[in-house]
Coordinates of C-alpha atoms in Angstrom, one line a residue:
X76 CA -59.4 49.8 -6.2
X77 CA -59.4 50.3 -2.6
X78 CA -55.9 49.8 -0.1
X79 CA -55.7 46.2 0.9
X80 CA -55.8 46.9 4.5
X81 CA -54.9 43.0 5.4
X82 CA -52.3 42.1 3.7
X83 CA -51.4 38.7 3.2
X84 CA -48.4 37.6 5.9
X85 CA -45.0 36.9 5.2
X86 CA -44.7 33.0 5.6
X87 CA -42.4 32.8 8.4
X88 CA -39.5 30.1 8.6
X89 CA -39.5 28.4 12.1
X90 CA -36.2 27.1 13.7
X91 CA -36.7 25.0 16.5
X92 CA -33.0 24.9 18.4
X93 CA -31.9 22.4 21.4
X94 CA -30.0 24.0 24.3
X95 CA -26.4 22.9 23.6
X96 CA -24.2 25.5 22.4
X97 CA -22.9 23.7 19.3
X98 CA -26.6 23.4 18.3
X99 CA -27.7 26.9 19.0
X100 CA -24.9 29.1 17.3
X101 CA -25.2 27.2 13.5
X102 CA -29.1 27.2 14.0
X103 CA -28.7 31.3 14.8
X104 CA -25.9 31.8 12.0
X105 CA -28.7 29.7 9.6
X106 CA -31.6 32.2 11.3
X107 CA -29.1 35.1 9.6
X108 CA -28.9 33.7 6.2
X109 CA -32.6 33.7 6.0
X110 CA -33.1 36.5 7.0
X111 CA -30.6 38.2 4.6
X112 CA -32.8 36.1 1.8
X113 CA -35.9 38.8 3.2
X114 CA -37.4 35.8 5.3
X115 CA -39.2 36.0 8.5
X116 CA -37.4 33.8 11.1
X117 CA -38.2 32.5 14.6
X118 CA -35.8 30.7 16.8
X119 CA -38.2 28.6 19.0
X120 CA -36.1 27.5 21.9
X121 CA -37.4 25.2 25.0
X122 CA -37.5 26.5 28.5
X123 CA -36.3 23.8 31.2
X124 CA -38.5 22.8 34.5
X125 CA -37.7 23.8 37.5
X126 CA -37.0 20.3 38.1
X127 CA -34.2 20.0 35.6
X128 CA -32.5 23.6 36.5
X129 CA -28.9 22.4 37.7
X130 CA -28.4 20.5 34.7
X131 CA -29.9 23.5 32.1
X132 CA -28.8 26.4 34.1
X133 CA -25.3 27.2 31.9
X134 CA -27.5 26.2 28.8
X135 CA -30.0 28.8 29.6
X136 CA -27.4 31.6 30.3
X137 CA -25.9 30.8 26.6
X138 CA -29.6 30.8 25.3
X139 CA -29.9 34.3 26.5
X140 CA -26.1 35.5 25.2
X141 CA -26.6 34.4 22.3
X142 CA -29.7 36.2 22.1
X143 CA -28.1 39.3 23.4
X144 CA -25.6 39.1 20.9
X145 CA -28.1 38.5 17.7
X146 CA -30.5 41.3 18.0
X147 CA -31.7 40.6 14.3
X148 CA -32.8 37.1 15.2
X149 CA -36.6 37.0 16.8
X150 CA -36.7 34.2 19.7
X151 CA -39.6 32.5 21.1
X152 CA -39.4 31.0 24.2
X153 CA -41.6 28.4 24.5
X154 CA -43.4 27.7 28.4
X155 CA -41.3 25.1 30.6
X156 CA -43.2 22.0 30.5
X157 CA -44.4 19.7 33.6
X158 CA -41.8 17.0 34.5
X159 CA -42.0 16.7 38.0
X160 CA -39.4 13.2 37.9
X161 CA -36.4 13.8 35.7
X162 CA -34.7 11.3 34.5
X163 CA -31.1 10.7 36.1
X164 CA -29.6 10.4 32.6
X165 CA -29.0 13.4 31.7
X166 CA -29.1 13.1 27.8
X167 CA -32.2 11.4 28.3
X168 CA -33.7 14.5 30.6
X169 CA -32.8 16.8 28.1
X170 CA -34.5 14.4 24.9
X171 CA -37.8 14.4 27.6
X172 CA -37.9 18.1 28.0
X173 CA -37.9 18.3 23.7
X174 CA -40.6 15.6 23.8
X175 CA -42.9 17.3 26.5
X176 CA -42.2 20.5 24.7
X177 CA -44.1 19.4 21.7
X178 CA -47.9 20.3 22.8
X179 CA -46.6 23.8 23.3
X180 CA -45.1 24.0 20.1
X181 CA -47.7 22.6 18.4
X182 CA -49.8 25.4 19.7
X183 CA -47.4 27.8 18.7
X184 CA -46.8 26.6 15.2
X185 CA -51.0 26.6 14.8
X186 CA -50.9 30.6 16.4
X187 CA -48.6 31.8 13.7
X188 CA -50.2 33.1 10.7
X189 CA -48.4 32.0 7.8
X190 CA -45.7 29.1 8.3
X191 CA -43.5 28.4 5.3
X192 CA -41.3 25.4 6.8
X193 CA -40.5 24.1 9.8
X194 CA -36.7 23.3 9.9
X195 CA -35.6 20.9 13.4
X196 CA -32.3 20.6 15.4
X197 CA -31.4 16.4 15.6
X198 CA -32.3 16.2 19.0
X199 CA -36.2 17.8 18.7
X200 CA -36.9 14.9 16.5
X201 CA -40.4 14.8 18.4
X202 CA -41.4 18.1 17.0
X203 CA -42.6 16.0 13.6
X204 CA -45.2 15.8 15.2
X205 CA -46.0 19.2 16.2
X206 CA -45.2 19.7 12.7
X207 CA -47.9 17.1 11.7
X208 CA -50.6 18.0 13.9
X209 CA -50.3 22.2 12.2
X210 CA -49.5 21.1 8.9
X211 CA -46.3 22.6 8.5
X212 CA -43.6 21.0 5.9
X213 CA -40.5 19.8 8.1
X214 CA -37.2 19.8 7.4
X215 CA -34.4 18.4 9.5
X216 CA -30.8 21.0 10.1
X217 CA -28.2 19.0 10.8
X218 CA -25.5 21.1 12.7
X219 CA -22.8 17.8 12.3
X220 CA -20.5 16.6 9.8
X221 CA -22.5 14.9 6.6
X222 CA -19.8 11.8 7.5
X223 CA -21.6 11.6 11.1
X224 CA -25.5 11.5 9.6
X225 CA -24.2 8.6 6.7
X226 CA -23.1 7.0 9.3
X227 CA -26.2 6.8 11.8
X228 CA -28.7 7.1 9.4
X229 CA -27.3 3.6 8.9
X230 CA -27.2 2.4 12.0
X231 CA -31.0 2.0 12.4
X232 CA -30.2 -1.2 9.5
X233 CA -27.2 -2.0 11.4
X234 CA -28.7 -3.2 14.2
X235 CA -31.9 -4.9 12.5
X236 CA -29.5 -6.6 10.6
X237 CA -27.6 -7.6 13.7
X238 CA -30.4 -8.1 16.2
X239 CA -29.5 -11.7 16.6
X240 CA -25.7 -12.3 18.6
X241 CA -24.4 -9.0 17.6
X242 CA -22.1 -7.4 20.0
X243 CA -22.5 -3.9 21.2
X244 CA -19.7 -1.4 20.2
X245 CA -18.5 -1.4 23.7
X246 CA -17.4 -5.1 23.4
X247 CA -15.8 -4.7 20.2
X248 CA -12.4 -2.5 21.2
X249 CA -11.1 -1.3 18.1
X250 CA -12.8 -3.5 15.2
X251 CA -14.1 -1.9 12.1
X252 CA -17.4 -0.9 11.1
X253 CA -18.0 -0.2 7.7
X254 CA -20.6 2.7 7.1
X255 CA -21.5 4.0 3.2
X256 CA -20.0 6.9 2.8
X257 CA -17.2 7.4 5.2
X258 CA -14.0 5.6 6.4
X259 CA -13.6 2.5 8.5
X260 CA -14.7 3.6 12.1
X261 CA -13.6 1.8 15.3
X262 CA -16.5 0.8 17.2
X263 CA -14.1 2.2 19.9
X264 CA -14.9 5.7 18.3
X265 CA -18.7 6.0 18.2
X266 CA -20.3 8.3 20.4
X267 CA -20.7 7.0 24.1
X268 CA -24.5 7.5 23.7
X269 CA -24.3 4.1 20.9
X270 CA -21.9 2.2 22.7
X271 CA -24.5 -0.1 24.4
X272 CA -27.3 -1.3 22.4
X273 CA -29.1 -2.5 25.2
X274 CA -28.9 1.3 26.7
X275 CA -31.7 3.5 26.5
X276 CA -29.3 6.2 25.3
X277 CA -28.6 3.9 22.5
X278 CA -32.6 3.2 21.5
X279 CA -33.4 6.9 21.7
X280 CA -30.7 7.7 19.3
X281 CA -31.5 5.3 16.9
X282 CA -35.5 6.0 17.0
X283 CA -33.6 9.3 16.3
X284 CA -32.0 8.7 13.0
X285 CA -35.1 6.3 12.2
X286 CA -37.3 9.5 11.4
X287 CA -35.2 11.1 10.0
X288 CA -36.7 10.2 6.7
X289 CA -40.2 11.8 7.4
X290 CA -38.7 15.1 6.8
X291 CA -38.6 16.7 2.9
X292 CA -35.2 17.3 3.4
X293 CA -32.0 17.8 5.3
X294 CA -29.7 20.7 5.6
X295 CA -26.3 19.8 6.7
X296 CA -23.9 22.1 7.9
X297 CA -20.8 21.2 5.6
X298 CA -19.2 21.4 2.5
X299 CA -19.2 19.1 -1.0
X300 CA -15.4 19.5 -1.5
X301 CA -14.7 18.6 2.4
X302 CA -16.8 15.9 2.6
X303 CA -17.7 14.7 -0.9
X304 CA -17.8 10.8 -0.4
X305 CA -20.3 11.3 2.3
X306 CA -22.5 13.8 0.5
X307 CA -22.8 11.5 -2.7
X308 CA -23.8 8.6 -0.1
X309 CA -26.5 10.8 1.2
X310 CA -27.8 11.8 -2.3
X311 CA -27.9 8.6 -3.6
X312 CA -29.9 7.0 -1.1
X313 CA -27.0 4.6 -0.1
X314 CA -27.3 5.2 4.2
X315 CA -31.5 4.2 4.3
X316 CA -32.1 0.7 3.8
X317 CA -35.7 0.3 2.0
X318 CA -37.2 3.8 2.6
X319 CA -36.2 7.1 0.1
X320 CA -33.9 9.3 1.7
X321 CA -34.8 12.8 1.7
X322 CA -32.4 15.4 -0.4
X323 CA -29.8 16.6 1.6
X324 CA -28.3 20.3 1.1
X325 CA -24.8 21.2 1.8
X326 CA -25.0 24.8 2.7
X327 CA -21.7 25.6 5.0
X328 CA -19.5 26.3 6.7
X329 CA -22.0 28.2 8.6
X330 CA -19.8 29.9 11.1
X331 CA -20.0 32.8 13.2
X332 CA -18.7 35.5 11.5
X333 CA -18.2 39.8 12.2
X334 CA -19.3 39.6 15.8
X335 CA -15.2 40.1 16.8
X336 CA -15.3 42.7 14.2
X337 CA -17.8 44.8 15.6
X338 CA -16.0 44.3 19.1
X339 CA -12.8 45.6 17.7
X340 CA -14.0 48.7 16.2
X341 CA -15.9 49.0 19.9
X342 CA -12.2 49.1 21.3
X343 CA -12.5 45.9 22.6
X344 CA -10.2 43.5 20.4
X345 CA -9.3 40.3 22.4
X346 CA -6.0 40.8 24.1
X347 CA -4.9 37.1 22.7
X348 CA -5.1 38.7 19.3
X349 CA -2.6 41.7 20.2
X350 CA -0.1 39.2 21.4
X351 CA -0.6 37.2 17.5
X352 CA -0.3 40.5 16.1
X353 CA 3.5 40.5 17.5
X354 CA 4.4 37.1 16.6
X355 CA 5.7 35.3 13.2
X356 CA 3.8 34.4 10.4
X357 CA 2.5 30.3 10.8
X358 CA 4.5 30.0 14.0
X359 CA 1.9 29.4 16.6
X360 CA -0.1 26.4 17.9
X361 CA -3.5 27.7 19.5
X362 CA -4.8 25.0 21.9
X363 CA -8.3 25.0 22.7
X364 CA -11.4 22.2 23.9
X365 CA -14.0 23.7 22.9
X366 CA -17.1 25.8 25.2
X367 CA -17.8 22.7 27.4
X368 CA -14.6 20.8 27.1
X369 CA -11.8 20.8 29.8
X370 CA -9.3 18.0 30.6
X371 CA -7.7 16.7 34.3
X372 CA -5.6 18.8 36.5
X373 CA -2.6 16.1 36.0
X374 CA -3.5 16.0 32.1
X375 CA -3.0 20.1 32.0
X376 CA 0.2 19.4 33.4
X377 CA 1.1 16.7 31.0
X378 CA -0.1 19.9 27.8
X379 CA 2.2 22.2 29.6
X380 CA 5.8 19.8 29.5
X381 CA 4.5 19.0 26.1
X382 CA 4.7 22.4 24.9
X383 CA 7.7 23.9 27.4
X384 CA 10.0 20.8 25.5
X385 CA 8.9 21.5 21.8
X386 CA 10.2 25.3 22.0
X387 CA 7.3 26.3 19.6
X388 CA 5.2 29.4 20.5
X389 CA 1.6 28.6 21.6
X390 CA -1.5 29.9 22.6
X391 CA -3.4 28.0 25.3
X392 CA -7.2 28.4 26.1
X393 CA -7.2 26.8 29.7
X394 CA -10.6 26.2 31.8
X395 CA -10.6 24.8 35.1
X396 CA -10.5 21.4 35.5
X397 CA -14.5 19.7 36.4
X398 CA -15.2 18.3 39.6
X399 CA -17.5 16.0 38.0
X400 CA -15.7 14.1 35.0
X401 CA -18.8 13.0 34.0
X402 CA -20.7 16.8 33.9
X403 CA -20.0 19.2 31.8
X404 CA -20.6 22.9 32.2
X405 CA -20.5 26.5 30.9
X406 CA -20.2 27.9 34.2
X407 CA -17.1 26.6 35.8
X408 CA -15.1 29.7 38.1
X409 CA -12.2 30.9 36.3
X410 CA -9.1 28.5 36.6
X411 CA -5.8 29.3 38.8
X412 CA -3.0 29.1 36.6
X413 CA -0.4 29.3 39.0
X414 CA -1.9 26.3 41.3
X415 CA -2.8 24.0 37.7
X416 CA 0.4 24.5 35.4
X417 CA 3.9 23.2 36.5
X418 CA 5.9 25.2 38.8
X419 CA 7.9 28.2 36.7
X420 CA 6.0 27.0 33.7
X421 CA 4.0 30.4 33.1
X422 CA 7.5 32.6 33.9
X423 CA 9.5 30.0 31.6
X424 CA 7.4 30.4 28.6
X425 CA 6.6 33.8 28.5
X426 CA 8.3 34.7 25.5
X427 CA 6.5 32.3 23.4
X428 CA 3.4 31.8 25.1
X429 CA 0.3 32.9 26.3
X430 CA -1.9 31.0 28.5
X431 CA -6.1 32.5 28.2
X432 CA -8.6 32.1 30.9
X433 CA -11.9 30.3 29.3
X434 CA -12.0 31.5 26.3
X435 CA -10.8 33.3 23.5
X436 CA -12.2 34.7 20.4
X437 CA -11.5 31.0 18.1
X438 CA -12.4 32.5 14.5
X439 CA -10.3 35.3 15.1
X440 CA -7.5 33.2 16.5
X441 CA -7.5 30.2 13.4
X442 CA -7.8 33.3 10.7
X443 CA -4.4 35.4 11.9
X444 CA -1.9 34.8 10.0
X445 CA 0.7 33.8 13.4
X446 CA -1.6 30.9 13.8
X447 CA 0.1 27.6 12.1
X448 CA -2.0 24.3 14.3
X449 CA -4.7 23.8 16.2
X450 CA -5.0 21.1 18.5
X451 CA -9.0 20.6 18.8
X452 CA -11.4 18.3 20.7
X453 CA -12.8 18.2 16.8
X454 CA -16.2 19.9 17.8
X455 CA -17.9 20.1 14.4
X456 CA -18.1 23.7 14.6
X457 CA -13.8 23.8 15.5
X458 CA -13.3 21.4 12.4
X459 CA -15.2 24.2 9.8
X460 CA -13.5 26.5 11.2
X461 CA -10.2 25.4 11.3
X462 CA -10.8 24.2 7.5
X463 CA -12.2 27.7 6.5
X464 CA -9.3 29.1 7.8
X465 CA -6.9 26.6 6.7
X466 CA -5.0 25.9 9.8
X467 CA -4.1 21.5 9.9
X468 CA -5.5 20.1 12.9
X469 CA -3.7 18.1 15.5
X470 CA -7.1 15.5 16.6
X471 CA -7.5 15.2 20.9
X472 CA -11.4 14.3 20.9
X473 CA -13.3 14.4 24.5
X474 CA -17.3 13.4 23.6
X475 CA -20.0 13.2 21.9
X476 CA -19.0 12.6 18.1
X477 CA -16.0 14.1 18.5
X478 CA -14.1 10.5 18.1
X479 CA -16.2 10.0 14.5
X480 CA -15.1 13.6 13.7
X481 CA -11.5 12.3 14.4
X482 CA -11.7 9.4 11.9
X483 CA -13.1 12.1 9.0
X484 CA -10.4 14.7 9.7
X485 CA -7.6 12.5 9.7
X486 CA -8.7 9.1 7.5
X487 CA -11.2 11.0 5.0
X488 CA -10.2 15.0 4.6
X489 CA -6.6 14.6 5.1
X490 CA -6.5 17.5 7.3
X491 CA -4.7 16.7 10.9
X492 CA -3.2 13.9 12.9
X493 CA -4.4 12.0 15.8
X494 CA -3.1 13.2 19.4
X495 CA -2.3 9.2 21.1
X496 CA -4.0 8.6 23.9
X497 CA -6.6 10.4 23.6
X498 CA -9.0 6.9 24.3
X499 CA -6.7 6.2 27.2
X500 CA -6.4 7.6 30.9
X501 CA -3.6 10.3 29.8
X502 CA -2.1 11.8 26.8
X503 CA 1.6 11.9 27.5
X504 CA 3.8 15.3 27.4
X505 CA 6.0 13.3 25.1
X506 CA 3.2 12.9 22.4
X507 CA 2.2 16.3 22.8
X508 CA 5.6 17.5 21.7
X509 CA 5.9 14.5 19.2
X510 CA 2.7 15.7 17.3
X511 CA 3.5 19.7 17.6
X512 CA 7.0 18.7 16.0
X513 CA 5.1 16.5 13.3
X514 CA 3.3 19.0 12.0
X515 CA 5.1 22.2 12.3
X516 CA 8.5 20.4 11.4
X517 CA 8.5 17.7 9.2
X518 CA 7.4 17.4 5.3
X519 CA 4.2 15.2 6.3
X520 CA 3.0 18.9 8.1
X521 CA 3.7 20.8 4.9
X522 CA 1.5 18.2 3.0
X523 CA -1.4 19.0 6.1
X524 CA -0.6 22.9 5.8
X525 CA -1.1 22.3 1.6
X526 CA -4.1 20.5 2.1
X527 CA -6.0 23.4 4.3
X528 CA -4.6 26.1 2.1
X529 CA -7.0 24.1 -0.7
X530 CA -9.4 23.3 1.9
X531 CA -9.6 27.3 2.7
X532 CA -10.1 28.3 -1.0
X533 CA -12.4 25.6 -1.5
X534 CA -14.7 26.9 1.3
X535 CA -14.2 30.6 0.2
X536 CA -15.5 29.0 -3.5
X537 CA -18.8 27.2 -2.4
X538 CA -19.8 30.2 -0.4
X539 CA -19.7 32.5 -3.5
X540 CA -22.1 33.3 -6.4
X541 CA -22.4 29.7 -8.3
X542 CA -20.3 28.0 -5.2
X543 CA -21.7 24.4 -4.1
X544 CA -23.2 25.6 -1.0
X545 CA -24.7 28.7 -2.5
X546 CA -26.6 26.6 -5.2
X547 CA -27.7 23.7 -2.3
X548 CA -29.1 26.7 -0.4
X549 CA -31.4 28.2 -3.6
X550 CA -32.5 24.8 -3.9
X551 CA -33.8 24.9 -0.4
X552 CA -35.1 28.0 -1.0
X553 CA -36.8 27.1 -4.1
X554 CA -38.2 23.9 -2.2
X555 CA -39.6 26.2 0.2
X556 CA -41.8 27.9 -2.4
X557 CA -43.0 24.3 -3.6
X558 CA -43.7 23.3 0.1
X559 CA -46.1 26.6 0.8

């Protein structure tokens, strides 16, 4: 028999990311596992007009970090399209430049050879119909809690059901809404971008969650144990009203892991993690908002009397305050310490604290052993890794689902506290130290640390042979093999 000189391709699995941080690094650590599983992978990421380069630019320099720092993972960078007008909203400018994205994806998806699945970020919902128009099997990644999709996959019947007098969730301070799956949520607590049903914000994101179904399935970055009221919702078709909800697969926590690693047998271990290294075992609090999150100049202040008057050793991740409130951005200049914190402050603490510029390395931080709290804007990606490493969370959410993410951790896991006022103009120094007391102090924070010491084994147990999120992720896998 002669050499096959054309062999058949190897199907090739196509991620198609967003451009927000907390997006990008689970879709790249999911780009990993797939790879390790002798895939082909593509990230297919969007490149912003012109028109919209102030709001993208700090997006774009992530993109091309995290590219940097993932030489296994193949990107395509898809052509910017023409949008000459953008739209002042800037969640709605960045939902356009997904949607006029999708002719160039389509063409993209058509030039591969061999496509095995499709799998979508939330926000590049359009892209079904890329995904259509090539004939490619979609499947949706969903880089949130499973509590968050329950609840809006529901809130598509929500507001048919209350089309007639109901209030928006602005209007409705701190009453209940009753989701399947989850915890009572405040309508105070859902995401700014549902608040007003008569927004356009509001009707994108539902027309959002209303496709969701079209997919043949949903990954979801979580785990059963964590989140196991909200998973059995999902699977049992409970959060859709009249359509069949597709299966959903638990296959996290999918967090960065080894990259700080690799940088300490470079020589370059985080200084933060030298000064742990010198400190007691479960005897710091590590403070930090997240890549985009930063809080007032008088609020800093407020943190720092906070933490001087509890006496407990901390480590503080500090940006510089935003000039715009209402903007947030990966490029702010470093902050001044001396001109934000309170007079002495820095000099004062100095035994017990240390105060990082920007950022610090966060898995590294929640793993060491000094580490006892976390106080955490409850980014999805912050809340696995806190629960992975089994460190209680004390609950100070900023945006985006960060409030919902408060009601799981605290109401439904059991694994932190709520920071007061963090829905009001400033959180007081006196609940700072109140809540770092709380739960390095008092028998309810020995109940929190318990709970994450189970929470820790439990997602060392799914991520093993025969583990929840090891068996979600075959299934995947063999659904893949169906969909070819």
């Amino acid at each position: 028999m002669e050499p096959n000189h054309n062999p058949i391709p190897t199907p090739t699995v196509v991620l198609h990311a967003c451009l927000g941080v907390g997006h990008l690094i689970p879709m790249v650590e999911l780009a990993k596992l797939l790879l390790r599983r002798g895939l082909a992978v593509v990230i297919a990421v969007p490149t912003p007009p012109a028109s919209t380069a102030d709001y993208f630019a700090s997006s774009a320099s992530a993109v091309g970090a995290l590219e940097a720092a993932s030489p296994s993972v193949s990107f395509h960078h898809l052509p910017p399209p023409d949008y000459p007008a953008p739209d002042p909203d800037p969640f709605l400018q960045m939902l356009d430049v997904l949607r006029l994205t999708v002719p160039a994806f389509a063409a993209f998806l058509r030039s591969l050879p061999s496509v095995a699945a499709l799998v979508l970020d939330l926000f590049c919902v359009d892209a079904l119909d890329a995904a259509a128009s090539a004939a490619v099997t979609a499947y949706f990644y969903y880089t949130s809690s499973a509590g968050d999709l329950a609840a809006f996959l529901h809130l598509p019947h929500y507001f048919a059901a209350t089309a007639c007098g109901g209030a928006s969730f602005k209007d409705m301070g701190k009453a209940l809404l009753r989701f399947p799956g989850v915890p009572p949520i405040p309508a105070s607590d859902m995401p700014h971008t549902v608040l007003d049903r008569a927004d356009r914000t509001c009707a994108a994101r539902v027309g959002h969650y209303g496709r969701i179904p079209e997919a043949r399935g949903v990954l979801i970055n979580t785990y059963e144990w964590l989140e196991a009221r909200a998973v059995r919702a999902l699977r049992d078709g409970a959060c859709v009203h009249g359509r069949a909800t597709p299966p959903v697969y638990p296959i996290g926590p999918l967090i960065v892991r080894g990259q700080d690693a690799a940088s300490e047998a470079e020589g370059e271990r985080h200084a933060c993690l030298a000064w742990l290294d010198a400190q007691p075992e479960r005897s710091v609090v590590f403070l930090c908002f997240g890549s985009l999150g930063a809080v007032s100049s008088a609020q800093l202040k407020e943190i720092a009397r906070g933490l001087e008057c509890s006496g407990h050793r901390f480590m503080w991740v500090v940006r510089r305050p935003p000039d715009d409130p209402s903007k947030f951005s990966l490029s702010r200049p470093e902050p001044d310490l001396e001109a934000l914190l309170p007079e002495g402050f820095l000099e004062r603490t100095k035994d017990r604290g240390m105060v990082v510029r920007m950022w610090a390395p966060q898995v590294e931080v929640l793993r060491h052993t000094a580490t006892a709290a976390f106080v955490t804007h409850c980014g999805w990606n912050s809340v696995l890794e806190a629960a992975s490493a089994g460190v209680p969370m004390l609950c100070w959410p900023l945006y985006a689902e960060q409030r919902l993410n408060k009601v799981f951790v605290v109401d439904e896991m059991k694994a932190g506290v709520v920071v007061d006022g963090y829905d009001e103009e400033m959180v007081t120094a006196e609940e700072v130290e109140k809540k770092l007391r709380l739960v390095m102090e008092s028998e309810e924070g020995e109940r929190l640390r318990e709970r994450l010491a189970l929470a820790k084994e439990k997602a060392a147990e799914v991520l093993a042979d025969g583990g929840s999120s090891r068996v979600a992720f075959e299934e995947f896998l063999n659904d893949l093999n169906i969909a070819k």
